[in-house]
Amino acid sequence: MELESKITNDLKKKYEAIDQNVETHLEGLLHSKPITYWDYIQTDALLNLQTQRTTLPDEMVFLMYHQVNELLFKMILWEIDQVANEKDITAAFFETKLMRISRYFDILTSSFTVMKDGMDVEQYNKFRNTLTPASGFQSAQYRKIEFASTELINLIDNRFRATIDRNTSFEHAFEHLYWQAAGKDYKTGKKSYLLTIFEEKYKDEFIRFAEFYNTHNLWTIFKTLPQDVKEDEDLIKAMRHYDYTVNITWVMAHYNTANHYLNIGGKTAEATGGSEWVKYMHPKYQKRIFFPDLWSKDEIENWGKDV
């Protein structure tokens, strides 16, 4: 009875705090249905989100795989958001979140065997033509993960980093992000259709997002922590693991899978959106590093060269 009284009192306090009558809510429970797994997970809706464009069976593998990726990207952003909005960050809190994020990327990395070894090459090279001009390049969530992980300067095309600083406008910096190289002729400024429609949909959202994470990204937050926290060996290990996993291990798994399907007979084909995927994807060209101060000069110099 004492426990029941405590629960009742706690419920009353909860609803009084939002000007609600607890009796009304309790009465509602009399008529509610018990939750089921399929209702909670929304199984029916989830399993009806796959719409093939061809009759080729392996297209379903390709489609569902990318949907799973987007769900994992959402999980990663969910964790980063908690760090960005935490007031008093401890080494243990930061490390825990980083290792969660790294585990999600470990799943993404290992799962590329589903793509690389799980589809028929002939089928892929038939159904991929029906996907043009769509491209995995256009994953807005992945771009947000990059913005939320590091300072914008570390995402600038390696050829232009010396010309960009923290006083540069977001608009100008955006035009020199490394992935612009996938669909932009820097000599003429002309952009591919792939890049143009991507920016039409997301550019304003990206700039707003990047403005917030300019001071709330993982790297900036790390640098504002007390010295003893920044020197925590487990935290540094977690930071380096995340950086390497995202910018080398996962990228190379993606690169090698693309190479498996698009480099046939020594001839490299364009990606579905027409992107020059080799130039912007391979880490040795762009040297994408989220946490540069945590790596030695030699490690940075040889970033991605041995994979």
Coordinates of N, CA and C in Angstrom, one line a residue, residues 78-299:
W78 N 21.7 11.3 -33.0 CA 21.0 11.3 -31.7 C 22.0 11.4 -30.6
E79 N 23.1 10.6 -30.7 CA 24.1 10.6 -29.7 C 24.9 11.9 -29.7
I80 N 25.3 12.4 -30.8 CA 26.0 13.7 -30.9 C 25.2 14.8 -30.4
D81 N 23.9 14.9 -30.6 CA 23.1 15.9 -30.1 C 23.1 16.0 -28.6
Q82 N 23.2 14.8 -28.0 CA 23.2 14.8 -26.5 C 24.5 15.4 -26.0
V83 N 25.6 15.1 -26.7 CA 26.9 15.8 -26.3 C 26.8 17.3 -26.5
A84 N 26.3 17.7 -27.6 CA 26.2 19.1 -28.0 C 25.4 19.9 -27.0
N85 N 24.4 19.3 -26.3 CA 23.5 20.0 -25.4 C 23.8 19.7 -23.9
E86 N 24.8 18.9 -23.7 CA 25.2 18.6 -22.3 C 25.9 19.8 -21.6
K87 N 25.5 20.2 -20.5 CA 26.1 21.3 -19.8 C 27.5 21.0 -19.1
D88 N 27.5 20.0 -18.4 CA 28.8 19.6 -17.6 C 29.3 18.3 -18.1
I89 N 30.1 18.3 -19.1 CA 30.6 17.1 -19.7 C 31.8 16.5 -18.9
T90 N 31.7 15.2 -18.6 CA 32.8 14.5 -18.0 C 33.5 13.6 -19.0
A91 N 34.7 13.2 -18.7 CA 35.4 12.3 -19.6 C 34.6 11.0 -19.8
A92 N 34.0 10.5 -18.8 CA 33.3 9.3 -18.9 C 32.1 9.4 -19.8
F93 N 31.4 10.6 -19.6 CA 30.2 10.8 -20.5 C 30.6 10.9 -21.9
F94 N 31.6 11.7 -22.2 CA 32.1 11.9 -23.6 C 32.6 10.6 -24.2
E95 N 33.3 9.9 -23.4 CA 33.9 8.6 -23.9 C 32.7 7.6 -24.2
T96 N 31.7 7.5 -23.4 CA 30.6 6.6 -23.6 C 29.9 6.9 -24.9
K97 N 29.6 8.2 -25.1 CA 28.9 8.6 -26.3 C 29.7 8.4 -27.5
L98 N 31.0 8.6 -27.5 CA 31.9 8.4 -28.6 C 32.0 6.9 -29.0
M99 N 32.0 6.1 -28.0 CA 32.1 4.6 -28.2 C 30.8 4.1 -28.8
R100 N 29.7 4.7 -28.3 CA 28.4 4.3 -29.0 C 28.4 4.7 -30.4
I101 N 28.8 5.9 -30.7 CA 28.9 6.3 -32.1 C 29.8 5.5 -33.0
S102 N 31.0 5.1 -32.4 CA 32.0 4.3 -33.1 C 31.4 2.9 -33.4
R103 N 30.6 2.4 -32.4 CA 30.0 1.1 -32.6 C 29.1 1.1 -33.8
Y104 N 28.3 2.2 -33.9 CA 27.4 2.3 -35.0 C 28.2 2.3 -36.3
F105 N 29.3 3.1 -36.3 CA 30.1 3.1 -37.6 C 30.8 1.8 -37.8
D106 N 31.1 1.0 -36.7 CA 31.7 -0.3 -36.9 C 30.7 -1.2 -37.6
I107 N 29.4 -1.1 -37.2 CA 28.3 -1.8 -37.9 C 28.3 -1.4 -39.4
L108 N 28.3 -0.1 -39.6 CA 28.2 0.4 -41.0 C 29.4 -0.2 -41.8
T109 N 30.6 -0.2 -41.2 CA 31.8 -0.7 -41.9 C 31.7 -2.2 -42.3
S110 N 31.4 -3.0 -41.3 CA 31.3 -4.4 -41.5 C 30.1 -4.8 -42.4
S111 N 29.1 -4.0 -42.4 CA 27.9 -4.3 -43.2 C 28.1 -4.1 -44.7
F112 N 29.2 -3.5 -45.1 CA 29.5 -3.3 -46.5 C 29.7 -4.6 -47.3
T113 N 29.9 -5.6 -46.6 CA 30.0 -6.9 -47.2 C 28.7 -7.3 -47.8
V114 N 27.6 -6.8 -47.2 CA 26.3 -7.1 -47.8 C 26.2 -6.5 -49.2
M115 N 26.7 -5.3 -49.4 CA 26.7 -4.7 -50.7 C 27.8 -5.3 -51.6
K116 N 29.0 -5.5 -51.1 CA 30.1 -5.9 -51.9 C 29.9 -7.4 -52.4
D117 N 29.5 -8.2 -51.5 CA 29.4 -9.7 -51.8 C 28.0 -10.2 -51.9
G118 N 27.0 -9.3 -51.6 CA 25.6 -9.7 -51.5 C 24.7 -9.4 -52.7
M119 N 25.4 -8.8 -53.8 CA 24.6 -8.5 -55.0 C 25.3 -9.0 -56.2
D120 N 24.5 -9.4 -57.2 CA 25.0 -9.9 -58.5 C 25.5 -8.7 -59.3
V121 N 26.7 -8.7 -59.7 CA 27.3 -7.5 -60.4 C 26.5 -7.2 -61.7
E122 N 26.0 -8.2 -62.4 CA 25.3 -8.0 -63.6 C 23.9 -7.3 -63.3
Q123 N 23.3 -7.8 -62.3 CA 22.0 -7.2 -61.9 C 22.2 -5.7 -61.4
Y124 N 23.3 -5.5 -60.6 CA 23.5 -4.1 -60.2 C 23.7 -3.2 -61.3
N125 N 24.5 -3.6 -62.3 CA 24.8 -2.7 -63.4 C 23.6 -2.5 -64.4
K126 N 22.6 -3.2 -64.1 CA 21.3 -3.0 -64.8 C 20.4 -2.0 -64.1
F127 N 20.2 -2.4 -62.8 CA 19.2 -1.5 -62.1 C 19.8 -0.2 -61.7
R128 N 21.1 0.0 -61.6 CA 21.7 1.2 -61.2 C 21.4 2.3 -62.2
N129 N 21.1 2.0 -63.5 CA 20.8 3.0 -64.5 C 19.4 3.6 -64.2
T130 N 18.6 2.8 -63.5 CA 17.2 3.4 -63.3 C 17.3 4.3 -62.1
L131 N 18.4 4.4 -61.4 CA 18.5 5.2 -60.2 C 19.1 6.6 -60.5
T132 N 19.6 6.7 -61.7 CA 20.2 8.0 -62.1 C 19.1 9.1 -62.1
P133 N 19.4 10.3 -61.5 CA 20.6 10.8 -61.0 C 20.8 10.7 -59.5
A134 N 20.0 9.9 -58.8 CA 20.1 9.7 -57.4 C 21.5 9.1 -57.0
S135 N 22.0 9.5 -55.8 CA 23.3 9.0 -55.4 C 23.4 9.0 -53.9
G136 N 24.1 8.0 -53.3 CA 24.4 8.0 -51.9 C 25.1 9.3 -51.4
F137 N 25.7 9.9 -52.3 CA 26.3 11.3 -52.1 C 25.3 12.2 -51.4
Q138 N 24.0 12.0 -51.8 CA 23.0 12.9 -51.3 C 22.4 12.6 -50.0
S139 N 23.1 11.8 -49.2 CA 22.6 11.6 -47.8 C 22.9 12.8 -46.9
A140 N 21.8 13.5 -46.6 CA 21.9 14.7 -45.8 C 22.3 14.4 -44.4
Q141 N 21.9 13.3 -43.9 CA 22.3 12.9 -42.5 C 23.8 12.7 -42.4
Y142 N 24.4 12.1 -43.4 CA 25.8 11.9 -43.3 C 26.6 13.2 -43.3
R143 N 26.1 14.1 -44.1 CA 26.8 15.5 -44.1 C 26.6 16.1 -42.8
K144 N 25.5 15.9 -42.1 CA 25.3 16.5 -40.8 C 26.2 15.9 -39.8
I145 N 26.4 14.6 -39.9 CA 27.4 13.9 -39.0 C 28.7 14.6 -39.1
E146 N 29.2 14.9 -40.3 CA 30.4 15.6 -40.5 C 30.5 17.0 -39.9
F147 N 29.4 17.7 -40.1 CA 29.3 19.1 -39.5 C 29.3 19.0 -38.0
A148 N 28.7 18.0 -37.4 CA 28.6 17.9 -36.0 C 29.8 17.3 -35.3
S149 N 30.7 16.8 -36.1 CA 31.9 16.1 -35.5 C 33.1 17.0 -35.4
T150 N 33.2 17.9 -36.3 CA 34.5 18.7 -36.3 C 34.2 20.1 -36.8
E151 N 35.3 21.0 -36.7 CA 35.2 22.3 -37.2 C 35.2 22.3 -38.7
L152 N 34.5 23.3 -39.3 CA 34.2 23.4 -40.7 C 35.5 23.3 -41.5
I153 N 36.6 23.9 -41.0 CA 37.9 24.0 -41.7 C 38.4 22.6 -42.1
N154 N 38.1 21.6 -41.2 CA 38.5 20.3 -41.5 C 37.7 19.5 -42.5
L155 N 36.7 20.2 -43.0 CA 35.8 19.6 -44.1 C 36.0 20.3 -45.4
I156 N 36.9 21.4 -45.4 CA 37.1 22.1 -46.6 C 38.0 21.3 -47.5
D157 N 37.8 21.4 -48.8 CA 38.6 20.8 -49.8 C 40.1 21.1 -49.5
N158 N 40.9 20.0 -49.5 CA 42.3 20.2 -49.1 C 43.0 21.2 -49.9
R159 N 42.6 21.5 -51.1 CA 43.2 22.5 -52.0 C 43.0 23.9 -51.6
F160 N 41.9 24.1 -50.7 CA 41.5 25.5 -50.4 C 41.6 25.8 -48.9
R161 N 42.0 24.9 -48.1 CA 42.0 25.1 -46.7 C 42.8 26.3 -46.2
A162 N 43.9 26.6 -46.9 CA 44.7 27.8 -46.5 C 44.0 29.1 -46.8
T163 N 43.0 29.1 -47.6 CA 42.3 30.3 -47.9 C 41.0 30.6 -47.0
I164 N 40.7 29.6 -46.1 CA 39.5 29.7 -45.3 C 39.9 29.8 -43.8
D165 N 39.2 30.6 -43.1 CA 39.4 30.7 -41.6 C 38.1 30.9 -40.9
R166 N 38.1 31.1 -39.6 CA 36.9 31.2 -38.8 C 36.1 32.4 -39.1
N167 N 36.7 33.4 -39.8 CA 36.0 34.6 -40.2 C 35.4 34.5 -41.5
T168 N 35.6 33.4 -42.2 CA 35.0 33.2 -43.5 C 33.5 32.9 -43.4
S169 N 32.7 33.5 -44.3 CA 31.3 33.3 -44.2 C 30.9 31.8 -44.4
F170 N 29.9 31.3 -43.8 CA 29.4 30.0 -44.0 C 29.1 29.7 -45.5
E171 N 28.5 30.7 -46.1 CA 28.2 30.6 -47.5 C 29.4 30.3 -48.4
H172 N 30.5 31.1 -48.1 CA 31.7 30.9 -48.9 C 32.4 29.5 -48.6
A173 N 32.4 29.2 -47.3 CA 33.0 28.0 -46.8 C 32.3 26.8 -47.4
F174 N 30.9 26.9 -47.5 CA 30.1 25.8 -48.0 C 30.5 25.5 -49.5
E175 N 30.8 26.5 -50.2 CA 31.2 26.4 -51.6 C 32.5 25.7 -51.8
H176 N 33.3 25.5 -50.7 CA 34.6 24.9 -50.8 C 34.7 23.6 -49.9
L177 N 33.6 23.0 -49.5 CA 33.6 21.8 -48.8 C 34.1 20.7 -49.7
Y178 N 34.8 19.7 -49.1 CA 35.5 18.7 -49.9 C 34.5 17.9 -50.8
W179 N 33.3 17.7 -50.4 CA 32.4 16.9 -51.3 C 31.8 17.7 -52.4
Q180 N 32.1 19.0 -52.5 CA 31.7 19.8 -53.7 C 32.5 19.2 -54.9
A181 N 33.7 18.7 -54.6 CA 34.5 18.1 -55.7 C 33.8 17.0 -56.5
A182 N 32.8 16.4 -55.9 CA 32.1 15.3 -56.5 C 31.2 15.8 -57.7
G183 N 30.9 17.1 -57.7 CA 30.0 17.6 -58.8 C 30.2 19.1 -59.2
K184 N 31.5 19.6 -59.0 CA 31.7 21.0 -59.3 C 33.0 21.1 -60.1
D185 N 33.0 21.9 -61.1 CA 34.2 22.3 -61.9 C 34.7 23.6 -61.2
Y186 N 35.8 23.6 -60.5 CA 36.2 24.7 -59.8 C 36.8 25.8 -60.7
K187 N 37.1 25.5 -61.9 CA 37.6 26.5 -62.9 C 36.5 27.3 -63.4
T188 N 35.3 26.7 -63.6 CA 34.2 27.4 -64.2 C 33.1 27.7 -63.2
G189 N 33.1 27.0 -62.1 CA 32.1 27.1 -61.1 C 30.8 26.4 -61.4
K190 N 30.8 25.7 -62.5 CA 29.6 25.0 -62.9 C 29.4 23.7 -62.1
K191 N 28.2 23.5 -61.7 CA 27.8 22.4 -60.8 C 27.0 21.3 -61.6
S192 N 27.2 20.1 -61.2 CA 26.4 19.0 -61.9 C 25.0 19.1 -61.4
Y193 N 24.1 18.4 -62.1 CA 22.7 18.3 -61.7 C 22.6 17.7 -60.3
L194 N 23.4 16.6 -60.1 CA 23.5 15.9 -58.8 C 23.6 16.9 -57.6
L195 N 24.6 17.8 -57.8 CA 25.0 18.7 -56.7 C 23.9 19.8 -56.6
T196 N 23.4 20.3 -57.7 CA 22.5 21.4 -57.8 C 21.2 21.1 -57.1
I197 N 20.6 19.9 -57.3 CA 19.3 19.6 -56.7 C 19.5 19.2 -55.2
F198 N 20.7 18.7 -54.9 CA 21.0 18.4 -53.5 C 21.1 19.7 -52.7
E199 N 21.7 20.7 -53.2 CA 21.8 22.0 -52.6 C 20.4 22.7 -52.5
E200 N 19.7 22.6 -53.6 CA 18.3 23.2 -53.6 C 17.5 22.7 -52.4
K201 N 17.6 21.4 -52.1 CA 16.8 20.9 -51.0 C 17.4 21.1 -49.6
Y202 N 18.8 21.1 -49.5 CA 19.4 21.0 -48.2 C 20.3 22.2 -47.8
K203 N 20.7 23.0 -48.8 CA 21.7 24.0 -48.5 C 21.4 24.9 -47.3
D204 N 20.2 25.5 -47.3 CA 19.8 26.4 -46.2 C 19.8 25.7 -44.9
E205 N 19.3 24.5 -44.9 CA 19.2 23.6 -43.7 C 20.7 23.3 -43.2
F206 N 21.5 23.0 -44.1 CA 22.9 22.7 -43.8 C 23.6 23.9 -43.1
I207 N 23.4 25.1 -43.7 CA 24.1 26.3 -43.2 C 23.6 26.6 -41.8
R208 N 22.3 26.4 -41.5 CA 21.7 26.6 -40.1 C 22.3 25.6 -39.2
F209 N 22.4 24.4 -39.6 CA 22.9 23.3 -38.8 C 24.4 23.5 -38.5
A210 N 25.2 23.9 -39.5 CA 26.6 24.2 -39.4 C 26.9 25.4 -38.5
E211 N 26.0 26.4 -38.5 CA 26.2 27.5 -37.6 C 26.0 27.2 -36.2
F212 N 25.1 26.3 -35.9 CA 24.9 25.8 -34.5 C 26.2 25.0 -34.1
Y213 N 26.5 24.0 -34.9 CA 27.6 23.1 -34.6 C 29.0 23.7 -34.8
N214 N 29.0 25.0 -35.2 CA 30.3 25.7 -35.3 C 31.0 25.8 -33.9
T215 N 30.1 25.9 -32.9 CA 30.6 25.9 -31.5 C 30.2 24.7 -30.7
H216 N 29.4 23.8 -31.3 CA 28.9 22.7 -30.5 C 29.4 21.3 -31.1
N217 N 30.3 21.4 -32.0 CA 30.8 20.1 -32.6 C 31.7 19.4 -31.6
L218 N 31.9 18.1 -31.9 CA 32.6 17.2 -30.9 C 34.0 17.7 -30.7
W219 N 34.7 18.2 -31.7 CA 36.1 18.6 -31.6 C 36.2 19.9 -30.8
T220 N 35.3 20.9 -31.1 CA 35.3 22.1 -30.3 C 35.0 21.9 -28.8
I221 N 34.0 21.1 -28.6 CA 33.7 20.7 -27.2 C 34.8 20.1 -26.5
F222 N 35.5 19.2 -27.2 CA 36.6 18.5 -26.6 C 37.7 19.5 -26.1
K223 N 38.0 20.5 -27.0 CA 39.0 21.5 -26.7 C 38.7 22.4 -25.6
T224 N 37.4 22.5 -25.2 CA 37.0 23.4 -24.1 C 37.0 22.7 -22.8
L225 N 37.2 21.4 -22.8 CA 37.2 20.6 -21.6 C 38.4 20.9 -20.7
P226 N 38.3 20.7 -19.4 CA 39.4 20.8 -18.5 C 40.6 20.0 -18.9
Q227 N 41.8 20.5 -18.7 CA 43.0 19.8 -19.2 C 43.1 18.3 -18.7
D228 N 42.7 18.0 -17.5 CA 42.8 16.7 -17.0 C 41.8 15.7 -17.8
V229 N 40.7 16.3 -18.2 CA 39.8 15.5 -19.0 C 40.3 15.3 -20.4
K230 N 40.9 16.4 -21.0 CA 41.5 16.2 -22.4 C 42.6 15.3 -22.4
E231 N 43.3 15.1 -21.3 CA 44.4 14.1 -21.2 C 44.1 12.7 -20.8
D232 N 42.8 12.5 -20.6 CA 42.3 11.2 -20.2 C 42.6 10.2 -21.4
E233 N 43.4 9.2 -21.1 CA 43.9 8.3 -22.2 C 42.7 7.5 -22.8
D234 N 41.7 7.1 -22.1 CA 40.6 6.3 -22.6 C 39.8 7.2 -23.6
L235 N 39.6 8.5 -23.2 CA 38.9 9.4 -24.0 C 39.6 9.7 -25.3
I236 N 40.9 9.9 -25.2 CA 41.7 10.2 -26.4 C 41.7 8.9 -27.3
K237 N 41.7 7.8 -26.8 CA 41.6 6.5 -27.6 C 40.3 6.5 -28.3
A238 N 39.2 6.8 -27.6 CA 37.9 6.8 -28.2 C 37.8 7.8 -29.3
M239 N 38.4 9.0 -29.1 CA 38.4 10.1 -30.1 C 39.1 9.6 -31.4
R240 N 40.3 9.0 -31.2 CA 41.0 8.5 -32.3 C 40.3 7.4 -33.1
H241 N 39.7 6.5 -32.3 CA 39.0 5.4 -32.9 C 37.9 5.9 -33.8
Y242 N 37.1 6.8 -33.2 CA 36.0 7.4 -34.0 C 36.5 8.1 -35.3
D243 N 37.5 8.9 -35.2 CA 38.1 9.6 -36.3 C 38.6 8.6 -37.4
Y244 N 39.3 7.6 -37.0 CA 39.8 6.7 -38.0 C 38.7 5.8 -38.6
T245 N 37.8 5.4 -37.7 CA 36.7 4.6 -38.2 C 35.9 5.3 -39.3
V246 N 35.5 6.6 -39.0 CA 34.7 7.3 -40.0 C 35.4 7.7 -41.2
N247 N 36.7 8.2 -41.1 CA 37.4 8.8 -42.2 C 38.3 7.9 -42.9
I248 N 38.6 6.7 -42.4 CA 39.4 5.8 -43.2 C 38.7 4.4 -43.3
T249 N 38.4 3.8 -42.2 CA 37.8 2.4 -42.3 C 36.5 2.4 -43.0
W250 N 35.5 3.2 -42.6 CA 34.2 3.2 -43.2 C 34.3 3.7 -44.7
V251 N 35.0 4.8 -44.9 CA 35.1 5.4 -46.2 C 35.8 4.4 -47.2
M252 N 36.8 3.6 -46.7 CA 37.4 2.7 -47.6 C 36.6 1.5 -47.9
A253 N 35.8 1.1 -46.9 CA 34.8 0.0 -47.2 C 33.8 0.4 -48.3
H254 N 33.4 1.7 -48.2 CA 32.5 2.2 -49.2 C 33.2 2.3 -50.6
Y255 N 34.5 2.8 -50.5 CA 35.3 3.0 -51.7 C 35.5 1.6 -52.4
N256 N 35.9 0.6 -51.6 CA 36.2 -0.7 -52.2 C 34.9 -1.4 -52.8
T257 N 33.8 -1.1 -52.2 CA 32.5 -1.6 -52.7 C 32.2 -1.0 -54.0
A258 N 32.3 0.4 -54.1 CA 32.1 1.1 -55.3 C 33.0 0.6 -56.4
N259 N 34.3 0.4 -56.0 CA 35.3 -0.1 -57.0 C 35.0 -1.4 -57.5
H260 N 34.4 -2.3 -56.7 CA 34.0 -3.7 -57.1 C 33.0 -3.6 -58.2
Y261 N 32.1 -2.7 -58.2 CA 31.0 -2.6 -59.2 C 31.3 -1.7 -60.3
L262 N 32.1 -0.6 -60.1 CA 32.2 0.4 -61.1 C 33.6 0.4 -61.8
N263 N 34.5 -0.4 -61.3 CA 35.8 -0.5 -62.0 C 35.9 -1.9 -62.6
I264 N 35.4 -2.0 -63.8 CA 35.3 -3.3 -64.4 C 36.2 -3.3 -65.7
G265 N 37.1 -4.3 -65.8 CA 38.0 -4.4 -66.9 C 38.9 -3.2 -67.0
G266 N 39.3 -2.6 -65.8 CA 40.2 -1.5 -65.8 C 39.6 -0.2 -66.1
K267 N 38.3 -0.1 -66.4 CA 37.6 1.1 -66.7 C 36.7 1.5 -65.6
T268 N 36.9 2.7 -65.1 CA 36.1 3.2 -63.9 C 34.9 3.9 -64.4
A269 N 33.7 3.4 -64.0 CA 32.5 4.1 -64.4 C 32.1 5.2 -63.5
E270 N 31.2 6.1 -64.0 CA 30.7 7.1 -63.1 C 29.7 6.5 -62.1
A271 N 29.6 7.2 -61.0 CA 28.5 6.8 -60.0 C 27.2 7.2 -60.6
T272 N 26.1 6.8 -60.0 CA 24.8 7.0 -60.6 C 24.5 8.5 -60.8
G273 N 24.9 9.3 -59.8 CA 24.7 10.7 -59.9 C 25.7 11.5 -60.8
G274 N 26.6 10.7 -61.4 CA 27.7 11.4 -62.2 C 28.8 11.9 -61.4
S275 N 28.9 11.6 -60.1 CA 29.9 12.2 -59.3 C 31.3 11.5 -59.6
E276 N 32.4 12.3 -59.4 CA 33.7 11.8 -59.6 C 34.1 11.2 -58.2
W277 N 33.6 10.0 -57.9 CA 33.6 9.4 -56.6 C 35.1 9.1 -56.1
V278 N 36.0 8.8 -57.1 CA 37.3 8.5 -56.7 C 38.0 9.7 -56.1
K279 N 37.8 10.9 -56.7 CA 38.5 12.1 -56.2 C 38.0 12.6 -54.8
Y280 N 36.7 12.5 -54.6 CA 36.3 13.1 -53.3 C 36.2 12.0 -52.2
M281 N 36.2 10.7 -52.5 CA 36.0 9.7 -51.5 C 37.3 9.3 -50.8
H282 N 38.3 9.0 -51.6 CA 39.5 8.4 -51.0 C 40.2 9.3 -50.0
P283 N 40.4 8.9 -48.8 CA 41.0 9.7 -47.7 C 42.3 10.3 -48.0
K284 N 43.1 9.7 -48.9 CA 44.5 10.2 -49.1 C 44.5 11.5 -49.9
Y285 N 43.4 11.7 -50.7 CA 43.3 13.0 -51.4 C 42.9 14.2 -50.6
Q286 N 41.8 13.9 -49.8 CA 41.2 15.0 -49.0 C 41.7 15.2 -47.6
K287 N 42.3 14.1 -47.1 CA 42.8 14.1 -45.7 C 41.7 14.6 -44.7
R288 N 40.6 14.0 -44.8 CA 39.5 14.4 -43.8 C 39.9 13.8 -42.4
I289 N 40.1 14.7 -41.5 CA 40.5 14.4 -40.1 C 39.7 15.2 -39.2
F290 N 38.8 14.6 -38.4 CA 38.0 15.4 -37.4 C 38.8 16.0 -36.3
F291 N 39.8 15.3 -35.8 CA 40.5 15.7 -34.6 C 42.0 15.8 -34.9
P292 N 42.4 16.7 -35.7 CA 43.8 16.7 -36.2 C 44.9 16.8 -35.1
D293 N 44.6 17.5 -34.0 CA 45.6 17.6 -32.9 C 45.9 16.3 -32.2
L294 N 45.1 15.3 -32.4 CA 45.3 14.0 -31.7 C 46.1 13.0 -32.6
W295 N 46.6 13.5 -33.7 CA 47.4 12.7 -34.6 C 48.8 13.3 -34.8
S296 N 49.8 12.5 -34.9 CA 51.1 13.0 -35.2 C 51.3 13.5 -36.6
K297 N 52.3 14.3 -36.8 CA 52.6 14.9 -38.1 C 52.7 13.7 -39.2
D298 N 53.4 12.7 -38.8 CA 53.6 11.6 -39.7 C 52.3 10.8 -40.0
E299 N 51.5 10.7 -39.0 CA 50.2 10.0 -39.2 C 49.3 10.8 -40.2

